Amino acid sequence: MNAVVSESLQIVGDELAVTLNEARVALEQFAEGEGGPNILDRCVNMLHTVRGVLRMTETYGASLLAEEMEATCLYLARARDQASDEAIESLSRAAVQLPAYVERILQGGRDIPLVLLPLLNDLRAARGKPLLSESTLLLLNVFGSEDDGPALPAFEPSGEDLADLCRKLRPRFQLALLGLIKGEGPERSLVQMAEILGRLERASSRPEGRKLWWVAGGIAESLRDGKLETSVSLKRLMGQVDREIKRLLSIGEERFAAQPPRELINNLLYYVARVTEPNPRVLEIRDAFNLGELVPATEQVEAVRESLAAPSMKLMHTVAEAIREDLARVKDVL
């Protein structure tokens, strides 16, 4: 996958680099109070083009950064004289780091959206928007294509009617969830939740809809076995699983399978990747979603962030060339 992304980028690499450089120069002019009243409109158009190219080549992390930069430019264009220094400073840093990030992928590096999280959230905070979470960015590529992710292990459905089963089991699931939230017999509650999710999984005739019960069951088992720490976030996610049971009751299995809760599955997968001493189900989920490759080590993320913060080779060459030209002019004057 990484080689395909890099090869796709190589095809449009030169044009992309030129557009990114022009956008960076235009943003610098705006930051310095130069370039005229339409400079931000030019930036928006260029960043929109960049975002489209990056999305087309499935470079999701860079595409998301270009999208946030475009939104911040529009915010500054509307603010005009009341533009915040925070937004301008974040946008300036992004203008330097986006080309460096793309250059790194062109050289064979992985697209790791999590690396960009601090910068993305700085841009969003400057506009007063909600911050992104690690779980959203870690698994940005899981459902990046039009399909619904990896296939599940083959199995024979139990033959039970899923909607009827949801109707019967939802009250029990809610009682178990309430016990988990209140901390009243959480071990017993988790045993019951894992059992219910297992029955829903076995009753599902459509693999697209079965993914949620499969992944949520892995979480319930890991919490039950003490391999995951019970947190407020996980309690909320299991509450969302309950709402999905209700949604299936309302729309039926066919429509549920056609509209799987991708964001919820993504958030649950983030915790699947964090399970210590995984059981066989969790190992199967990790393999199916390729979590070992998608979820990088903390040290790797920090190393890439440091490399992006440092000046890129292209930028150093540009600066060196500018210094040589300045020295030449000084020499001529002397």
mmCIF file of C-alpha atoms in Angstrom:
data_model
loop_
_atom_site.group_PDB
_atom_site.id
_atom_site.type_symbol
_atom_site.label_atom_id
_atom_site.label_comp_id
_atom_site.label_asym_id
_atom_site.label_seq_id
_atom_site.Cartn_x
_atom_site.Cartn_y
_atom_site.Cartn_z
ATOM 1 C CA MET A 1 0.000 0.000 0.000
ATOM 2 C CA ASN A 2 2.770 2.407 0.929
ATOM 3 C CA ALA A 3 4.594 1.757 -2.351
ATOM 4 C CA VAL A 4 1.396 2.401 -4.313
ATOM 5 C CA VAL A 5 0.840 5.728 -2.521
ATOM 6 C CA SER A 6 4.442 6.794 -3.148
ATOM 7 C CA GLU A 7 4.247 5.788 -6.835
ATOM 8 C CA SER A 8 0.970 7.693 -7.303
ATOM 9 C CA LEU A 9 2.503 10.776 -5.733
ATOM 10 C CA GLN A 10 5.613 10.516 -7.912
ATOM 11 C CA ILE A 11 3.468 10.977 -11.024
ATOM 12 C CA VAL A 12 2.207 14.376 -9.857
ATOM 13 C CA GLY A 13 5.107 15.163 -7.533
ATOM 14 C CA ASP A 14 6.684 18.034 -9.496
ATOM 15 C CA GLU A 15 3.421 19.907 -10.088
ATOM 16 C CA LEU A 16 2.413 19.358 -6.467
ATOM 17 C CA ALA A 17 5.725 20.713 -5.196
ATOM 18 C CA VAL A 18 5.355 23.854 -7.306
ATOM 19 C CA THR A 19 1.802 24.473 -6.064
ATOM 20 C CA LEU A 20 2.807 23.898 -2.438
ATOM 21 C CA ASN A 21 5.718 26.306 -2.794
ATOM 22 C CA GLU A 22 3.477 28.972 -4.340
ATOM 23 C CA ALA A 23 0.978 28.524 -1.515
ATOM 24 C CA ARG A 24 3.759 28.845 1.073
ATOM 25 C CA VAL A 25 5.078 32.049 -0.527
ATOM 26 C CA ALA A 26 1.567 33.520 -0.687
ATOM 27 C CA LEU A 27 0.963 32.738 2.997
ATOM 28 C CA GLU A 28 4.286 34.347 3.921
ATOM 29 C CA GLN A 29 3.257 37.460 2.013
ATOM 30 C CA PHE A 30 -0.049 37.541 3.883
ATOM 31 C CA ALA A 31 1.700 37.091 7.248
ATOM 32 C CA GLU A 32 3.949 40.051 6.402
ATOM 33 C CA GLY A 33 1.003 42.214 5.320
ATOM 34 C CA GLU A 34 1.864 42.024 1.631
ATOM 35 C CA GLY A 35 0.292 40.542 -1.499
ATOM 36 C CA GLY A 36 -2.907 42.557 -1.743
ATOM 37 C CA PRO A 37 -6.482 41.825 -0.641
ATOM 38 C CA ASN A 38 -6.927 38.688 -2.779
ATOM 39 C CA ILE A 39 -3.844 36.831 -1.552
ATOM 40 C CA LEU A 40 -5.866 34.538 0.728
ATOM 41 C CA ASP A 41 -8.294 33.693 -2.084
ATOM 42 C CA ARG A 42 -5.300 32.512 -4.130
ATOM 43 C CA CYS A 43 -4.145 30.406 -1.180
ATOM 44 C CA VAL A 44 -7.579 28.823 -0.828
ATOM 45 C CA ASN A 45 -7.665 27.876 -4.512
ATOM 46 C CA MET A 46 -4.166 26.395 -4.440
ATOM 47 C CA LEU A 47 -4.787 24.449 -1.234
ATOM 48 C CA HIS A 48 -8.064 23.134 -2.629
ATOM 49 C CA THR A 49 -6.170 21.817 -5.657
ATOM 50 C CA VAL A 50 -3.503 20.285 -3.425
ATOM 51 C CA ARG A 51 -6.131 18.614 -1.243
ATOM 52 C CA GLY A 52 -7.822 17.077 -4.282
ATOM 53 C CA VAL A 53 -4.546 15.665 -5.597
ATOM 54 C CA LEU A 54 -3.557 14.244 -2.223
ATOM 55 C CA ARG A 55 -6.979 12.696 -1.746
ATOM 56 C CA MET A 56 -6.844 11.166 -5.208
ATOM 57 C CA THR A 57 -3.467 9.584 -4.441
ATOM 58 C CA GLU A 58 -4.808 8.301 -1.068
ATOM 59 C CA THR A 59 -2.345 10.352 0.974
ATOM 60 C CA TYR A 60 -4.883 10.868 3.734
ATOM 61 C CA GLY A 61 -2.761 12.568 6.400
ATOM 62 C CA ALA A 62 -1.444 15.235 4.023
ATOM 63 C CA SER A 63 -4.908 15.648 2.485
ATOM 64 C CA LEU A 64 -6.414 16.317 5.915
ATOM 65 C CA LEU A 65 -3.741 18.919 6.697
ATOM 66 C CA ALA A 66 -4.367 20.680 3.369
ATOM 67 C CA GLU A 67 -8.104 20.672 4.160
ATOM 68 C CA GLU A 68 -7.533 22.275 7.592
ATOM 69 C CA MET A 69 -5.207 24.852 6.035
ATOM 70 C CA GLU A 70 -7.834 25.705 3.420
ATOM 71 C CA ALA A 71 -10.473 26.114 6.135
ATOM 72 C CA THR A 72 -8.145 28.336 8.172
ATOM 73 C CA CYS A 73 -7.446 30.528 5.125
ATOM 74 C CA LEU A 74 -11.197 30.972 4.628
ATOM 75 C CA TYR A 75 -11.520 31.829 8.330
ATOM 76 C CA LEU A 76 -8.791 34.479 8.039
ATOM 77 C CA ALA A 77 -10.346 35.864 4.854
ATOM 78 C CA ARG A 78 -13.620 36.400 6.707
ATOM 79 C CA ALA A 79 -11.880 37.818 9.779
ATOM 80 C CA ARG A 80 -9.782 40.292 7.749
ATOM 81 C CA ASP A 81 -8.536 42.956 10.178
ATOM 82 C CA GLN A 82 -9.479 40.824 13.201
ATOM 83 C CA ALA A 83 -7.369 37.843 12.140
ATOM 84 C CA SER A 84 -5.750 36.145 15.121
ATOM 85 C CA ASP A 85 -1.976 35.805 15.421
ATOM 86 C CA GLU A 86 -2.551 32.198 16.560
ATOM 87 C CA ALA A 87 -4.240 31.278 13.277
ATOM 88 C CA ILE A 88 -1.557 32.999 11.186
ATOM 89 C CA GLU A 89 1.261 31.339 13.153
ATOM 90 C CA SER A 90 -0.314 27.861 12.881
ATOM 91 C CA LEU A 91 -0.928 28.349 9.173
ATOM 92 C CA SER A 92 2.668 29.455 8.620
ATOM 93 C CA ARG A 93 4.007 26.333 10.356
ATOM 94 C CA ALA A 94 1.648 24.145 8.342
ATOM 95 C CA ALA A 95 2.865 25.763 5.103
ATOM 96 C CA VAL A 96 6.388 24.586 5.939
ATOM 97 C CA GLN A 97 5.494 21.134 7.298
ATOM 98 C CA LEU A 98 3.047 20.024 4.589
ATOM 99 C CA PRO A 99 5.666 20.072 1.771
ATOM 100 C CA ALA A 100 8.134 18.326 4.105
ATOM 101 C CA TYR A 101 5.541 15.639 4.917
ATOM 102 C CA VAL A 102 4.762 15.069 1.228
ATOM 103 C CA GLU A 103 8.492 14.985 0.404
ATOM 104 C CA ARG A 104 8.992 12.327 3.093
ATOM 105 C CA ILE A 105 6.294 10.109 1.532
ATOM 106 C CA LEU A 106 7.791 10.625 -1.937
ATOM 107 C CA GLN A 107 11.041 9.238 -0.523
ATOM 108 C CA GLY A 108 9.259 6.067 0.618
ATOM 109 C CA GLY A 109 8.065 7.064 4.086
ATOM 110 C CA ARG A 110 4.696 5.976 5.513
ATOM 111 C CA ASP A 111 1.638 8.218 5.578
ATOM 112 C CA ILE A 112 1.143 8.501 9.368
ATOM 113 C CA PRO A 113 -1.669 11.024 9.995
ATOM 114 C CA LEU A 114 -1.068 10.850 13.768
ATOM 115 C CA VAL A 115 2.219 12.691 13.229
ATOM 116 C CA LEU A 116 0.237 15.763 12.162
ATOM 117 C CA LEU A 117 -2.215 15.720 15.107
ATOM 118 C CA PRO A 118 -0.706 18.659 17.091
ATOM 119 C CA LEU A 119 -0.604 20.879 14.009
ATOM 120 C CA LEU A 120 -4.105 19.870 12.887
ATOM 121 C CA ASN A 121 -5.481 20.662 16.324
ATOM 122 C CA ASP A 122 -3.662 24.000 16.427
ATOM 123 C CA LEU A 123 -5.382 24.965 13.168
ATOM 124 C CA ARG A 124 -8.765 23.795 14.473
ATOM 125 C CA ALA A 125 -8.315 25.516 17.860
ATOM 126 C CA ALA A 126 -7.507 28.799 16.101
ATOM 127 C CA ARG A 127 -10.930 28.573 14.411
ATOM 128 C CA GLY A 128 -12.729 27.456 17.577
ATOM 129 C CA LYS A 129 -13.447 23.966 16.191
ATOM 130 C CA PRO A 130 -13.510 20.688 18.202
ATOM 131 C CA LEU A 131 -10.144 18.951 18.405
ATOM 132 C CA LEU A 132 -9.436 15.673 16.629
ATOM 133 C CA SER A 133 -8.704 12.516 18.616
ATOM 134 C CA GLU A 134 -5.884 10.020 18.222
ATOM 135 C CA SER A 135 -8.349 7.267 17.352
ATOM 136 C CA THR A 136 -9.692 9.246 14.381
ATOM 137 C CA LEU A 137 -6.249 9.784 12.871
ATOM 138 C CA LEU A 138 -4.642 6.466 13.728
ATOM 139 C CA LEU A 139 -7.152 4.575 11.628
ATOM 140 C CA LEU A 140 -7.836 7.159 8.940
ATOM 141 C CA ASN A 141 -6.850 4.634 6.270
ATOM 142 C CA VAL A 142 -8.989 1.736 7.514
ATOM 143 C CA PHE A 143 -12.084 2.911 5.653
ATOM 144 C CA GLY A 144 -10.271 5.164 3.213
ATOM 145 C CA SER A 145 -11.519 3.373 0.110
ATOM 146 C CA GLU A 146 -15.100 2.882 -0.980
ATOM 147 C CA ASP A 147 -15.354 -0.623 0.460
ATOM 148 C CA ASP A 148 -15.976 -1.252 4.127
ATOM 149 C CA GLY A 149 -12.563 -2.517 5.103
ATOM 150 C CA PRO A 150 -11.223 -6.058 5.436
ATOM 151 C CA ALA A 151 -13.184 -9.270 5.215
ATOM 152 C CA LEU A 152 -14.035 -11.139 8.392
ATOM 153 C CA PRO A 153 -13.050 -14.753 9.072
ATOM 154 C CA ALA A 154 -15.470 -17.190 7.425
ATOM 155 C CA PHE A 155 -18.194 -18.604 9.682
ATOM 156 C CA GLU A 156 -21.644 -20.179 9.563
ATOM 157 C CA PRO A 157 -24.474 -17.900 10.855
ATOM 158 C CA SER A 158 -26.574 -19.298 13.691
ATOM 159 C CA GLY A 159 -29.789 -18.805 11.722
ATOM 160 C CA GLU A 160 -31.426 -16.626 14.386
ATOM 161 C CA ASP A 161 -33.280 -13.521 13.216
ATOM 162 C CA LEU A 162 -30.955 -10.653 14.108
ATOM 163 C CA ALA A 163 -33.674 -8.020 14.591
ATOM 164 C CA ASP A 164 -35.671 -10.316 16.913
ATOM 165 C CA LEU A 165 -32.505 -11.136 18.824
ATOM 166 C CA CYS A 166 -31.714 -7.413 19.247
ATOM 167 C CA ARG A 167 -35.224 -6.846 20.590
ATOM 168 C CA LYS A 168 -34.813 -9.627 23.154
ATOM 169 C CA LEU A 169 -31.224 -8.911 24.177
ATOM 170 C CA ARG A 170 -31.111 -5.111 24.220
ATOM 171 C CA PRO A 171 -32.697 -4.761 27.716
ATOM 172 C CA ARG A 172 -30.081 -7.172 29.099
ATOM 173 C CA PHE A 173 -27.306 -5.272 27.329
ATOM 174 C CA GLN A 174 -28.558 -1.983 28.780
ATOM 175 C CA LEU A 175 -28.625 -3.415 32.316
ATOM 176 C CA ALA A 176 -25.088 -4.717 31.890
ATOM 177 C CA LEU A 177 -23.974 -1.355 30.486
ATOM 178 C CA LEU A 178 -25.545 0.432 33.457
ATOM 179 C CA GLY A 179 -23.663 -1.862 35.828
ATOM 180 C CA LEU A 180 -20.411 -1.115 34.005
ATOM 181 C CA ILE A 181 -20.985 2.660 34.072
ATOM 182 C CA LYS A 182 -21.908 2.713 37.765
ATOM 183 C CA GLY A 183 -19.183 0.243 38.721
ATOM 184 C CA GLU A 184 -21.726 -2.142 40.249
ATOM 185 C CA GLY A 185 -20.466 -5.658 39.516
ATOM 186 C CA PRO A 186 -18.485 -4.607 36.425
ATOM 187 C CA GLU A 187 -16.981 -8.086 35.918
ATOM 188 C CA ARG A 188 -20.443 -9.688 35.781
ATOM 189 C CA SER A 189 -21.653 -6.909 33.471
ATOM 190 C CA LEU A 190 -18.766 -7.433 31.056
ATOM 191 C CA VAL A 191 -19.337 -11.201 30.969
ATOM 192 C CA GLN A 192 -22.947 -10.555 29.983
ATOM 193 C CA MET A 193 -22.025 -7.910 27.375
ATOM 194 C CA ALA A 194 -19.448 -10.200 25.769
ATOM 195 C CA GLU A 195 -22.014 -13.017 25.621
ATOM 196 C CA ILE A 196 -24.683 -10.786 24.025
ATOM 197 C CA LEU A 197 -22.275 -9.357 21.441
ATOM 198 C CA GLY A 198 -21.152 -12.877 20.592
ATOM 199 C CA ARG A 199 -24.760 -13.938 19.918
ATOM 200 C CA LEU A 200 -25.368 -10.855 17.739
ATOM 201 C CA GLU A 201 -22.204 -11.620 15.799
ATOM 202 C CA ARG A 202 -23.215 -15.240 15.208
ATOM 203 C CA ALA A 203 -26.736 -14.206 14.123
ATOM 204 C CA SER A 204 -25.500 -11.656 11.553
ATOM 205 C CA SER A 205 -25.938 -12.886 7.995
ATOM 206 C CA ARG A 206 -24.160 -9.874 6.458
ATOM 207 C CA PRO A 207 -20.408 -9.493 7.090
ATOM 208 C CA GLU A 208 -20.579 -5.687 6.712
ATOM 209 C CA GLY A 209 -22.929 -5.473 9.681
ATOM 210 C CA ARG A 210 -21.143 -8.164 11.673
ATOM 211 C CA LYS A 211 -17.948 -6.111 11.978
ATOM 212 C CA LEU A 212 -19.323 -3.984 14.831
ATOM 213 C CA TRP A 213 -20.353 -6.942 17.002
ATOM 214 C CA TRP A 214 -17.049 -8.692 16.259
ATOM 215 C CA VAL A 215 -14.885 -5.714 17.241
ATOM 216 C CA ALA A 216 -17.061 -4.657 20.205
ATOM 217 C CA GLY A 217 -16.995 -8.242 21.458
ATOM 218 C CA GLY A 218 -13.198 -8.154 21.422
ATOM 219 C CA ILE A 219 -13.286 -4.987 23.538
ATOM 220 C CA ALA A 220 -15.760 -6.501 26.030
ATOM 221 C CA GLU A 221 -13.626 -9.630 26.390
ATOM 222 C CA SER A 222 -10.449 -7.593 26.887
ATOM 223 C CA LEU A 223 -12.128 -5.452 29.567
ATOM 224 C CA ARG A 224 -13.500 -8.606 31.211
ATOM 225 C CA ASP A 225 -10.042 -10.204 31.292
ATOM 226 C CA GLY A 226 -8.361 -7.055 32.621
ATOM 227 C CA LYS A 227 -6.294 -6.545 29.434
ATOM 228 C CA LEU A 228 -7.794 -3.065 28.941
ATOM 229 C CA GLU A 229 -8.380 -0.421 31.572
ATOM 230 C CA THR A 230 -12.039 0.590 31.918
ATOM 231 C CA SER A 231 -12.199 4.302 31.087
ATOM 232 C CA VAL A 232 -14.885 6.939 30.578
ATOM 233 C CA SER A 233 -14.183 6.873 26.830
ATOM 234 C CA LEU A 234 -14.708 3.115 26.608
ATOM 235 C CA LYS A 235 -17.935 3.323 28.608
ATOM 236 C CA ARG A 236 -19.189 5.954 26.160
ATOM 237 C CA LEU A 237 -18.213 3.803 23.181
ATOM 238 C CA MET A 238 -20.108 0.819 24.601
ATOM 239 C CA GLY A 239 -23.061 3.178 25.060
ATOM 240 C CA GLN A 240 -22.823 3.946 21.344
ATOM 241 C CA VAL A 241 -22.879 0.196 20.648
ATOM 242 C CA ASP A 242 -26.216 0.085 22.493
ATOM 243 C CA ARG A 243 -27.534 2.867 20.232
ATOM 244 C CA GLU A 244 -26.452 0.838 17.198
ATOM 245 C CA ILE A 245 -28.484 -2.115 18.478
ATOM 246 C CA LYS A 246 -31.460 0.261 18.616
ATOM 247 C CA ARG A 247 -30.683 1.546 15.093
ATOM 248 C CA LEU A 248 -30.645 -1.994 13.717
ATOM 249 C CA LEU A 249 -34.054 -2.552 15.288
ATOM 250 C CA SER A 250 -35.354 0.560 13.515
ATOM 251 C CA ILE A 251 -33.949 0.002 10.012
ATOM 252 C CA GLY A 252 -33.363 -3.770 9.762
ATOM 253 C CA GLU A 253 -30.239 -5.804 9.060
ATOM 254 C CA GLU A 254 -30.006 -5.081 5.332
ATOM 255 C CA ARG A 255 -29.948 -1.300 5.715
ATOM 256 C CA PHE A 256 -27.715 -1.550 8.782
ATOM 257 C CA ALA A 257 -25.178 -3.553 6.787
ATOM 258 C CA ALA A 258 -25.341 -0.961 3.995
ATOM 259 C CA GLN A 259 -24.643 1.841 6.501
ATOM 260 C CA PRO A 260 -22.148 0.412 9.025
ATOM 261 C CA PRO A 261 -21.055 2.718 11.887
ATOM 262 C CA ARG A 262 -17.557 3.361 10.546
ATOM 263 C CA GLU A 263 -16.529 6.010 13.053
ATOM 264 C CA LEU A 264 -17.572 3.858 16.008
ATOM 265 C CA ILE A 265 -15.690 0.853 14.617
ATOM 266 C CA ASN A 266 -12.625 3.067 14.102
ATOM 267 C CA ASN A 267 -12.744 4.268 17.692
ATOM 268 C CA LEU A 268 -13.117 0.721 19.005
ATOM 269 C CA LEU A 269 -10.216 -0.455 16.823
ATOM 270 C CA TYR A 270 -8.000 2.163 18.446
ATOM 271 C CA TYR A 271 -8.498 0.384 21.771
ATOM 272 C CA VAL A 272 -8.113 -3.048 20.168
ATOM 273 C CA ALA A 273 -4.646 -1.899 19.124
ATOM 274 C CA ARG A 274 -3.906 -0.955 22.748
ATOM 275 C CA VAL A 275 -4.859 -4.331 24.313
ATOM 276 C CA THR A 276 -2.090 -5.958 26.344
ATOM 277 C CA GLU A 277 -1.760 -9.753 26.022
ATOM 278 C CA PRO A 278 -4.436 -10.063 23.308
ATOM 279 C CA ASN A 279 -6.667 -13.142 23.159
ATOM 280 C CA PRO A 280 -7.275 -15.063 19.871
ATOM 281 C CA ARG A 281 -10.251 -12.859 18.895
ATOM 282 C CA VAL A 282 -8.258 -9.648 19.361
ATOM 283 C CA LEU A 283 -5.356 -11.115 17.378
ATOM 284 C CA GLU A 284 -7.760 -11.963 14.532
ATOM 285 C CA ILE A 285 -9.145 -8.409 14.560
ATOM 286 C CA ARG A 286 -5.652 -6.923 14.516
ATOM 287 C CA ASP A 287 -4.630 -9.102 11.579
ATOM 288 C CA ALA A 288 -7.821 -8.407 9.612
ATOM 289 C CA PHE A 289 -7.488 -4.623 9.952
ATOM 290 C CA ASN A 290 -3.684 -4.694 9.704
ATOM 291 C CA LEU A 291 -3.434 -2.719 12.945
ATOM 292 C CA GLY A 292 0.206 -3.633 13.450
ATOM 293 C CA GLU A 293 1.108 -1.530 10.391
ATOM 294 C CA LEU A 294 -1.508 1.194 10.807
ATOM 295 C CA VAL A 295 -0.780 1.940 14.480
ATOM 296 C CA PRO A 296 2.825 3.160 14.765
ATOM 297 C CA ALA A 297 4.946 3.081 17.894
ATOM 298 C CA THR A 298 5.077 6.286 19.954
ATOM 299 C CA GLU A 299 8.835 6.586 19.348
ATOM 300 C CA GLN A 300 8.308 6.447 15.587
ATOM 301 C CA VAL A 301 5.652 9.179 15.703
ATOM 302 C CA GLU A 302 7.908 11.462 17.768
ATOM 303 C CA ALA A 303 10.875 10.860 15.453
ATOM 304 C CA VAL A 304 8.857 11.831 12.372
ATOM 305 C CA ARG A 305 7.471 14.928 14.135
ATOM 306 C CA GLU A 306 11.002 16.051 14.961
ATOM 307 C CA SER A 307 12.123 15.518 11.370
ATOM 308 C CA LEU A 308 9.200 17.599 10.075
ATOM 309 C CA ALA A 309 9.933 20.389 12.533
ATOM 310 C CA ALA A 310 13.500 20.584 11.240
ATOM 311 C CA PRO A 311 14.187 22.363 7.932
ATOM 312 C CA SER A 312 13.851 20.086 4.888
ATOM 313 C CA MET A 313 16.692 19.637 2.407
ATOM 314 C CA LYS A 314 14.784 21.539 -0.281
ATOM 315 C CA LEU A 315 14.233 24.445 2.079
ATOM 316 C CA MET A 316 17.907 24.448 3.077
ATOM 317 C CA HIS A 317 18.950 24.521 -0.604
ATOM 318 C CA THR A 318 16.527 27.404 -1.241
ATOM 319 C CA VAL A 319 17.901 29.369 1.712
ATOM 320 C CA ALA A 320 21.496 28.651 0.677
ATOM 321 C CA GLU A 321 20.778 29.847 -2.873
ATOM 322 C CA ALA A 322 19.177 33.037 -1.550
ATOM 323 C CA ILE A 323 22.205 33.703 0.686
ATOM 324 C CA ARG A 324 24.566 33.179 -2.266
ATOM 325 C CA GLU A 325 22.551 35.664 -4.346
ATOM 326 C CA ASP A 326 22.630 38.217 -1.504
ATOM 327 C CA LEU A 327 26.376 37.789 -1.085
ATOM 328 C CA ALA A 328 26.865 38.222 -4.818
ATOM 329 C CA ARG A 329 24.910 41.491 -4.757
ATOM 330 C CA VAL A 330 26.908 42.731 -1.765
ATOM 331 C CA LYS A 331 30.125 41.834 -3.565
ATOM 332 C CA ASP A 332 29.018 43.753 -6.667
ATOM 333 C CA VAL A 333 28.176 46.814 -4.563
ATOM 334 C CA LEU A 334 31.551 46.686 -2.817
#
